[in-house]
Short mmCIF file of C-alpha atoms and ligand atoms in Angstrom, two decimals:
data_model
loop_
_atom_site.label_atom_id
_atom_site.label_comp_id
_atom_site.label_asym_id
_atom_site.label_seq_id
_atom_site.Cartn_x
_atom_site.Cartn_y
_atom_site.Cartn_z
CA UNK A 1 122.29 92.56 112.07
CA UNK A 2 120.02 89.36 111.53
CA UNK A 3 120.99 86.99 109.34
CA UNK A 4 118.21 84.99 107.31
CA UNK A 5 117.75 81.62 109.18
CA UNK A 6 115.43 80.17 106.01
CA UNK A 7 117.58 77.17 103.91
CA UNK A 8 118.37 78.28 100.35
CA UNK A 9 115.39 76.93 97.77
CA UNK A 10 112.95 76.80 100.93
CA UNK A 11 109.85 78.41 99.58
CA UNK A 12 106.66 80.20 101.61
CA UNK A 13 103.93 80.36 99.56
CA UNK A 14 101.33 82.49 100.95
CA UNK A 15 97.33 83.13 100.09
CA UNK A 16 96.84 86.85 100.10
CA UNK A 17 92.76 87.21 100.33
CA UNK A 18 91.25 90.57 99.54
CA UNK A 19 88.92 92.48 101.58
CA UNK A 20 85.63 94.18 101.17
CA UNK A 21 84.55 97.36 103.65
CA UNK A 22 80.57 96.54 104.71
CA UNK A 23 80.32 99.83 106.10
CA UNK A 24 82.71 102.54 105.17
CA UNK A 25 82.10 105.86 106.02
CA UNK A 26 84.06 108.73 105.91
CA UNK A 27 84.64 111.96 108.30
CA UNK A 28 86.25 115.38 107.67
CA UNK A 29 89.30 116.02 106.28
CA UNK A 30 92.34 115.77 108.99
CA UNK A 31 95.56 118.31 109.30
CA UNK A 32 97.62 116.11 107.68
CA UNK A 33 94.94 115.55 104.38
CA UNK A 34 94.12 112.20 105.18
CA UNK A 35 90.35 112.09 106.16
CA UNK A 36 89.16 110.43 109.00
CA UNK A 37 87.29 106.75 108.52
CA UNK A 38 85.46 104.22 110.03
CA UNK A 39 85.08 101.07 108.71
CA UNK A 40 84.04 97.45 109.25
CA UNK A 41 86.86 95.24 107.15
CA UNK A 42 86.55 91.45 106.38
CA UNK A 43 88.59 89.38 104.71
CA UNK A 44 87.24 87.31 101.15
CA UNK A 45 88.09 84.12 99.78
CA UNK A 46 89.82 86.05 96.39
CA UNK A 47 93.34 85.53 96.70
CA UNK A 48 96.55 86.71 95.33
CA UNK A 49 99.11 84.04 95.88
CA UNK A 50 102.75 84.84 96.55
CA UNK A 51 105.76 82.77 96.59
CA UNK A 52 108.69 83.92 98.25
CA UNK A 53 112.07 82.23 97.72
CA UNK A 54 115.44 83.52 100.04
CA UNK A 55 118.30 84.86 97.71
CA UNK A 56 121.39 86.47 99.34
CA UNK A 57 120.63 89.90 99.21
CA UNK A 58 118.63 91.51 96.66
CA UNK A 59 114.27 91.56 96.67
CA UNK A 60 113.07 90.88 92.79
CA UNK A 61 109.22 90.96 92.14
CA UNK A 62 107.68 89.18 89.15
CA UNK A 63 103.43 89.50 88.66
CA UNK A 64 101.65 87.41 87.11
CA UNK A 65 98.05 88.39 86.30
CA UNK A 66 95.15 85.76 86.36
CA UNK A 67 91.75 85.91 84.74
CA UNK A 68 91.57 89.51 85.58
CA UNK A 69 90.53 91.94 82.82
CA UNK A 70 93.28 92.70 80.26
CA UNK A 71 92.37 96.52 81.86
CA UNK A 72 94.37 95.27 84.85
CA UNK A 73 97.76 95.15 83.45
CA UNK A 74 98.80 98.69 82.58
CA UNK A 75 97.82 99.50 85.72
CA UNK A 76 100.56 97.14 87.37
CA UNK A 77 102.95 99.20 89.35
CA UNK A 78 106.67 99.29 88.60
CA UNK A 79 108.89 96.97 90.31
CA UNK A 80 110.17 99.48 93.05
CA UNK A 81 106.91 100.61 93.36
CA UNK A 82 105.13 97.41 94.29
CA UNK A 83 103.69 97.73 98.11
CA UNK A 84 105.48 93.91 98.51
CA UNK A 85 108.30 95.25 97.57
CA UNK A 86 108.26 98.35 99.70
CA UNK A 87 107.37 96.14 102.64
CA UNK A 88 109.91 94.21 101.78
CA UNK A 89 112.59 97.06 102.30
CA UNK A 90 110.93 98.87 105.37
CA UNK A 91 110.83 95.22 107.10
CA UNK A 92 114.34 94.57 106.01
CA UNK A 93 115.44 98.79 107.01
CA UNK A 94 113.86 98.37 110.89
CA UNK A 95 114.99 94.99 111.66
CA UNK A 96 118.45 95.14 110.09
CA UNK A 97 118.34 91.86 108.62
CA UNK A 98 120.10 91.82 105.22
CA UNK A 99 118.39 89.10 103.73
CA UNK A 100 117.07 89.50 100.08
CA UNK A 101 114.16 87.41 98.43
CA UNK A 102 112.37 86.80 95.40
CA UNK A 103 108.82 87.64 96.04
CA UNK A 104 106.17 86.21 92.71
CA UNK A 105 102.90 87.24 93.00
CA UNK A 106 99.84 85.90 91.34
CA UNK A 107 97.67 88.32 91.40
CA UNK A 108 93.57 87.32 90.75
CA UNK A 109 92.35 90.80 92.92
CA UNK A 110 91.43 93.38 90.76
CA UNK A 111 94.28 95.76 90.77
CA UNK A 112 92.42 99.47 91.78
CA UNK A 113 89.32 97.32 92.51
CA UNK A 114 88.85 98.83 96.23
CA UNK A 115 89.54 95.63 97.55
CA UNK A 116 92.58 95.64 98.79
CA UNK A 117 95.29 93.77 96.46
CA UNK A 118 97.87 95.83 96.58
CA UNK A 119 97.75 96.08 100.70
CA UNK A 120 96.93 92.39 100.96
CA UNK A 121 100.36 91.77 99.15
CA UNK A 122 102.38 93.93 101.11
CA UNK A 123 100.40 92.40 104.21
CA UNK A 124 101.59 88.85 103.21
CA UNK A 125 105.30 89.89 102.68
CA UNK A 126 105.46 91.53 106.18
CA UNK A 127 104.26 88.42 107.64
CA UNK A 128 105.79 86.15 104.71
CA UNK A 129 109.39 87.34 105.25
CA UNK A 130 109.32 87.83 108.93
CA UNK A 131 108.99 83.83 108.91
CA UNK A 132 111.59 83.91 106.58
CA UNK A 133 113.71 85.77 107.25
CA UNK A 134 113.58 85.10 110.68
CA UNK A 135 112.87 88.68 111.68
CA UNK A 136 110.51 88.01 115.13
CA UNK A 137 108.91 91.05 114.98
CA UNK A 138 105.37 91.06 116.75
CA UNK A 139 101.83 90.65 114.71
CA UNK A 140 101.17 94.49 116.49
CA UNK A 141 104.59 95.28 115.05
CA UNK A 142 103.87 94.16 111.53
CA UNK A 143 100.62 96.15 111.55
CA UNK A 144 102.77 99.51 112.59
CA UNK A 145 105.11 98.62 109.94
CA UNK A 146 102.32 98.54 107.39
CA UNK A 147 100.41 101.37 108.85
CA UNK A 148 103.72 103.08 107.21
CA UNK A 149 102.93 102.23 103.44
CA UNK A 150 98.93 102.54 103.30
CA UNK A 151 95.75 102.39 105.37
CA UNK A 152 94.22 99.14 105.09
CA UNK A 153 97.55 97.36 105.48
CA UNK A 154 97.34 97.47 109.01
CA UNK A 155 93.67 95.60 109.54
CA UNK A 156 95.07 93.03 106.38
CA UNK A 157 97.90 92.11 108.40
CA UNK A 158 95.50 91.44 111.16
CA UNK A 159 93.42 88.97 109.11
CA UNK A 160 90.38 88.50 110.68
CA UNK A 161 86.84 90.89 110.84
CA UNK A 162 88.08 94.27 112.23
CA UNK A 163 86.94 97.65 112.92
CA UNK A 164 89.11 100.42 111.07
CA UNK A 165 89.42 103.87 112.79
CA UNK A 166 91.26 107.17 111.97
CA UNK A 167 93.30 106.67 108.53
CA UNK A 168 93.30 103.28 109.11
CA UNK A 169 95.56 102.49 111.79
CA UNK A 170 93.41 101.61 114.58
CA UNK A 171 92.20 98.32 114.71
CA UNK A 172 89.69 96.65 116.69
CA UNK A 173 88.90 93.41 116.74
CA UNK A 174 84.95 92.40 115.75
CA UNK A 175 84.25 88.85 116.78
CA UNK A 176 81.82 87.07 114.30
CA UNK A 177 80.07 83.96 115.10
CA UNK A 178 81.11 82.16 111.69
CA UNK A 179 81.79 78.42 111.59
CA UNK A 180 82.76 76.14 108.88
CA UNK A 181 79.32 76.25 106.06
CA UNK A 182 77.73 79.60 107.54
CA UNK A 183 79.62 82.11 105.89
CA UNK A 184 78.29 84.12 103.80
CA UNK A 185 78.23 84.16 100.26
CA UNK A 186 78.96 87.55 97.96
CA UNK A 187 79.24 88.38 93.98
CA UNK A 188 81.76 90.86 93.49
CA UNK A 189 81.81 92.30 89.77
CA UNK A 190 84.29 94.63 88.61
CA UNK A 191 84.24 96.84 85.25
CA UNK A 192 87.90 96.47 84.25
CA UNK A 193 88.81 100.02 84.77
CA UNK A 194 90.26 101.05 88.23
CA UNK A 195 89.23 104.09 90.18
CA UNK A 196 91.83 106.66 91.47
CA UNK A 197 91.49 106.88 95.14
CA UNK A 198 93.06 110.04 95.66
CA UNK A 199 90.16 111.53 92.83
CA UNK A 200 87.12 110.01 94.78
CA UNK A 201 88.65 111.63 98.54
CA UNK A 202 88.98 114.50 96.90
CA UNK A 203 85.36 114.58 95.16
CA UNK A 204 83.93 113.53 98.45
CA UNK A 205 81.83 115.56 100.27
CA UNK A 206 81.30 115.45 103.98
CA UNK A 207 77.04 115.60 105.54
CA UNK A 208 77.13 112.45 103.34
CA UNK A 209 77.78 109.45 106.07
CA UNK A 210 76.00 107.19 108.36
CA UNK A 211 74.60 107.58 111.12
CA UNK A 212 75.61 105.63 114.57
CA UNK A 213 72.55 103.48 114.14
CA UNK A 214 73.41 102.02 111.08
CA UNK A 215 77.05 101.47 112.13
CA UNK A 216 76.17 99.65 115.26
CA UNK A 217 73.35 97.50 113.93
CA UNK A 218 76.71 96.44 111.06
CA UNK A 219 78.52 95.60 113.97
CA UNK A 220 76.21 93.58 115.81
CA UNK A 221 75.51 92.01 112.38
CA UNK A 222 78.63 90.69 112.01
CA UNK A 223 78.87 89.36 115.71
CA UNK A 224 75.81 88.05 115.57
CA UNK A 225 76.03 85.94 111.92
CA UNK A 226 73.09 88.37 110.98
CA UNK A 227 73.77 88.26 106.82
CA UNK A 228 69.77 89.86 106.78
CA UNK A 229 70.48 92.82 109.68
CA UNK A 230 73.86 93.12 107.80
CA UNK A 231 72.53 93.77 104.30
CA UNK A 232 70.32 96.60 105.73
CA UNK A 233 73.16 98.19 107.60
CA UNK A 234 75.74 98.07 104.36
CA UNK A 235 76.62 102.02 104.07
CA UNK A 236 79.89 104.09 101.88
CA UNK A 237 80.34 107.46 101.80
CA UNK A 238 82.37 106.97 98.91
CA UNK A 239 79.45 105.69 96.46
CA UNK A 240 78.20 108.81 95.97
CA UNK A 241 81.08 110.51 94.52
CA UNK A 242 82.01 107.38 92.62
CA UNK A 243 78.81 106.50 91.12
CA UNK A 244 78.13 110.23 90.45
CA UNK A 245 82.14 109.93 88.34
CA UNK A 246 81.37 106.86 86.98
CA UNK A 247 77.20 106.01 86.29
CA UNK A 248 78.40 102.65 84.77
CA UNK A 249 79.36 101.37 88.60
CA UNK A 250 75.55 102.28 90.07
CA UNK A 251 73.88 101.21 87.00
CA UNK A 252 76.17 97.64 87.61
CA UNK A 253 74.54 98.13 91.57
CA UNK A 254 71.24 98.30 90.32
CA UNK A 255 71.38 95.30 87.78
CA UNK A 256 72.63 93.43 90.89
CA UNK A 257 70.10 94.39 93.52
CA UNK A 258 67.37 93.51 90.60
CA UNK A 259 69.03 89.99 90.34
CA UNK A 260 67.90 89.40 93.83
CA UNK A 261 70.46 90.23 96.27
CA UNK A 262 69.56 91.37 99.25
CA UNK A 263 72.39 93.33 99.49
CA UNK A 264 74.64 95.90 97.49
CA UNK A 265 77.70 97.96 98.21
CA UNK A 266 80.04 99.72 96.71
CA UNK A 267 83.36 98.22 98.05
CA UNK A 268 85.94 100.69 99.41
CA UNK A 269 86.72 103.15 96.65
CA UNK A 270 85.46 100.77 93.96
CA UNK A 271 85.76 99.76 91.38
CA UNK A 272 84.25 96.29 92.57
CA UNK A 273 80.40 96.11 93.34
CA UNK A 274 79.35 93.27 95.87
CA UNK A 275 76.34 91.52 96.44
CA UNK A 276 75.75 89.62 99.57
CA UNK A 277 73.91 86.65 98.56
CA UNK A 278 71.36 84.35 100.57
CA UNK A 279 73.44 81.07 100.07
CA UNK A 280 76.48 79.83 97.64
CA UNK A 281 73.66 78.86 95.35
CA UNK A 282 71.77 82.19 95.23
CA UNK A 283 75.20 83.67 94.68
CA UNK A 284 75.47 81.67 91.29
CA UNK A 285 72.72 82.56 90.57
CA UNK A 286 73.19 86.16 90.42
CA UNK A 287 76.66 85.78 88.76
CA UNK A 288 75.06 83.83 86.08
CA UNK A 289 72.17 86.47 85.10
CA UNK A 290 74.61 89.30 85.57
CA UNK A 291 76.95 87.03 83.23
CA UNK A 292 74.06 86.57 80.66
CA UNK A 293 72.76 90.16 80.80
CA UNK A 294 76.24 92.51 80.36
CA UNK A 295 78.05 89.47 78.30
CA UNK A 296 81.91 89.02 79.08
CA UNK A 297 83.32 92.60 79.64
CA UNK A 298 81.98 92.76 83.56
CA UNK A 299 84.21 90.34 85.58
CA UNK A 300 82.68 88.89 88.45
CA UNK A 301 83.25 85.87 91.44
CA UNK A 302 81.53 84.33 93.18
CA UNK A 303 83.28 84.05 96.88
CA UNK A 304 82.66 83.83 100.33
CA UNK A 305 83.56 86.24 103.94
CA UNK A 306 86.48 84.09 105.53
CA UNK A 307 85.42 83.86 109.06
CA UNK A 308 89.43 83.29 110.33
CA UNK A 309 93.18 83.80 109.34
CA UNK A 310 94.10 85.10 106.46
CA UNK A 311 97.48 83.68 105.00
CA UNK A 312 98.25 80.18 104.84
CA UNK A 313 101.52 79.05 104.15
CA UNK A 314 102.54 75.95 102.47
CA UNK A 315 105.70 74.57 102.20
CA UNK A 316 108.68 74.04 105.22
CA UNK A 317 106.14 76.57 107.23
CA UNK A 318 103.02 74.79 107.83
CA UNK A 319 101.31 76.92 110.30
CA UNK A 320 98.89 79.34 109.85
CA UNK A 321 101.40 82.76 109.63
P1 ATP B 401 93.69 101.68 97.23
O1 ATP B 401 92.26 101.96 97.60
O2 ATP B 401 94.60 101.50 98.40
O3 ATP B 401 94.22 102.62 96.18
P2 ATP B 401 92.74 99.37 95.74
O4 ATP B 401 92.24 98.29 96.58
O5 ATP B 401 91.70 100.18 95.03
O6 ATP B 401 93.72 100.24 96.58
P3 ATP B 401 95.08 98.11 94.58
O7 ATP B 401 94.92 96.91 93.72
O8 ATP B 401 95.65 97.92 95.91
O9 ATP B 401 93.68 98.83 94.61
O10 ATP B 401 95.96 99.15 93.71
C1 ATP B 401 96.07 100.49 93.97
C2 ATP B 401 97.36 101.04 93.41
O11 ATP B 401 98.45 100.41 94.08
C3 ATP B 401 97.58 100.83 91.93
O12 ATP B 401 97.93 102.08 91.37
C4 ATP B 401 98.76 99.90 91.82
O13 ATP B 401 99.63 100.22 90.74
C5 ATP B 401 99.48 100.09 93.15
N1 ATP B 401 100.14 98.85 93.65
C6 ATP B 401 101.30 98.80 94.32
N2 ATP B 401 101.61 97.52 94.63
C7 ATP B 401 100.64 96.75 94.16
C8 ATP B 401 100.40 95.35 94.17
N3 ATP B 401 101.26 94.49 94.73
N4 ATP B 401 99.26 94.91 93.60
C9 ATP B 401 98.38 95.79 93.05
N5 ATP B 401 98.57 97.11 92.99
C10 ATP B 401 99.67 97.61 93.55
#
């Protein structure tokens, strides 16, 4: 059994950035049910924020929801049913460390909003309370581990730009040529309502993906820092069963791509919409006319692709985790 090494009161605070899929495209449906994917992940500078605090032996969760549409917080899962949470107990079940912790989590990612939230959380606690609790399990490890409770967890834990493969658990590593003032910029919007998942895989169609040439020339995009090549290349299989379910999310595509991005996607399973903008200014630019055309019920942000690292803890941990 491993005891906790972290000093009572010690907090790790962690940034929890969401993720948007440039290319996402989807295969037939496997044995199991799950369908076979392919995407091209990257992190985005939208964070949830959680703060983790050692107690003896119990794991508490407490959400707190920031500027996010009042739509958001019905759809806030139970406390047992949180994916923190669940890391929490699967870390705490493989290890057998008996530690307990109070995880807080301030969540600013659309909850159902295809990009990630839940998974990013339950990405930070692996990593989070494997510091903390002194667990030492592996980054590789932490990625099986959340390969257990959902399909992008793996390629969050990761952090960086990554190819996704099968349900989600293979990863491969896309190098990008980003440095510091040549990311790129994006507007994601979201409607306030969340889209079911399960609904749009099983509404999907297969004859409806990519072809290799588009997925390659994404790639090489990304490698390359090629935001033009990149914003012709932007495929998901999902959009059309999710803008055919819900007309509101391509008419939202449409008002974007007339506000001059170059670029418009669907991310993952939506509900978010995100523009890939020329520059930071462009990208307020578009926020503000989407902001002055649909009025205050569309939520939007302006962010940017984080070229490196995902979680960065503060507090008796300095290092990158
Ligand atoms: P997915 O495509 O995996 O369903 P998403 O990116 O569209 O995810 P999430 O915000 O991750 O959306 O929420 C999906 C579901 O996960 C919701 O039903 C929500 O109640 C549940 N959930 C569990 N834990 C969390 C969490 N920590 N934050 C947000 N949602 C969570």
């Amino acid at each position: 059994m491993i005891t906790p090494r972290a000093m009572k009161n010690e907090n790790l605070t962690l940034f929890a950035p969401a993720k948007i899929n440039l290319t996402l495209e989807v295969f037939g449906k496997r044995a199991d049910g799950y369908h076979d994917l392919r995407s091209l992940v990257v992190p985005v500078s939208l964070y949830d924020v959680l703060t983790l605090t050692p107690l003896d032996a119990d794991i508490e969760v407490s959400c707190e929801v920031v500027g996010l549409p009042g739509e958001n917080l019905p759809m806030l899962p139970a406390p047992r049913d949180n994916l923190a949470v669940r890391a929490a107990h699967l870390l705490r079940e493989v290890t057998g460390c008996c530690g307990g912790a109070r995880i807080h989590i301030r969540k600013e990612i659309p909850i159902g909003g295809g990009m990630g939230g839940g998974s990013a959380d339950a990405a930070a606690a692996l990593t989070g309370l494997n510091r903390l609790w002194g667990t030492g399990l592996s980054i590789e490890a932490l990625m099986e581990l959340g390969a257990r409770l959902g399909s992008d967890i793996p390629a969050m834990v990761y952090g960086k730009a990554v190819c996704m493969e099968g349900r989600g658990e293979k990863i491969t590593p896309v190098p990008t040529c980003w440095t510091a003032g040549t990311e790129w910029w994006i507007v994601v919007v979201n409607p306030g309502f969340n889209v079911p998942t399960g609904d749009i895989y099983r509404r999907f169609r297969s004859g409806l993906t990519s072809n290799e040439e588009t997925f390659i020339n994404a790639r090489f995009a990304l490698e390359r820092g090629d935001r033009k090549l990149a914003c012709a290349s932007l495929v998901n299989s999902l959009e059309a069963p999710v803008y055919d379910k819900y007309p509101l999310l391509a008419s939202v595509a449409g008002r974007l791509k007339s506000a001059g991005a170059d670029g418009v996607l669907l991310s993952g399973s939506g509900a978010s919409v995100f523009a890939v903008a020329e520059n930071h200014g462009q990208a307020l630019v578009i926020e503000a006319r989407m902001k002055r055309e649909n009025g205050s019920w569309l939520w939007s942000r302006v962010a940017q692709i984080l070229p490196d690292g995902v979680m960065v803890a503060h507090g008796p941990l300095e290092a990158r985790v």
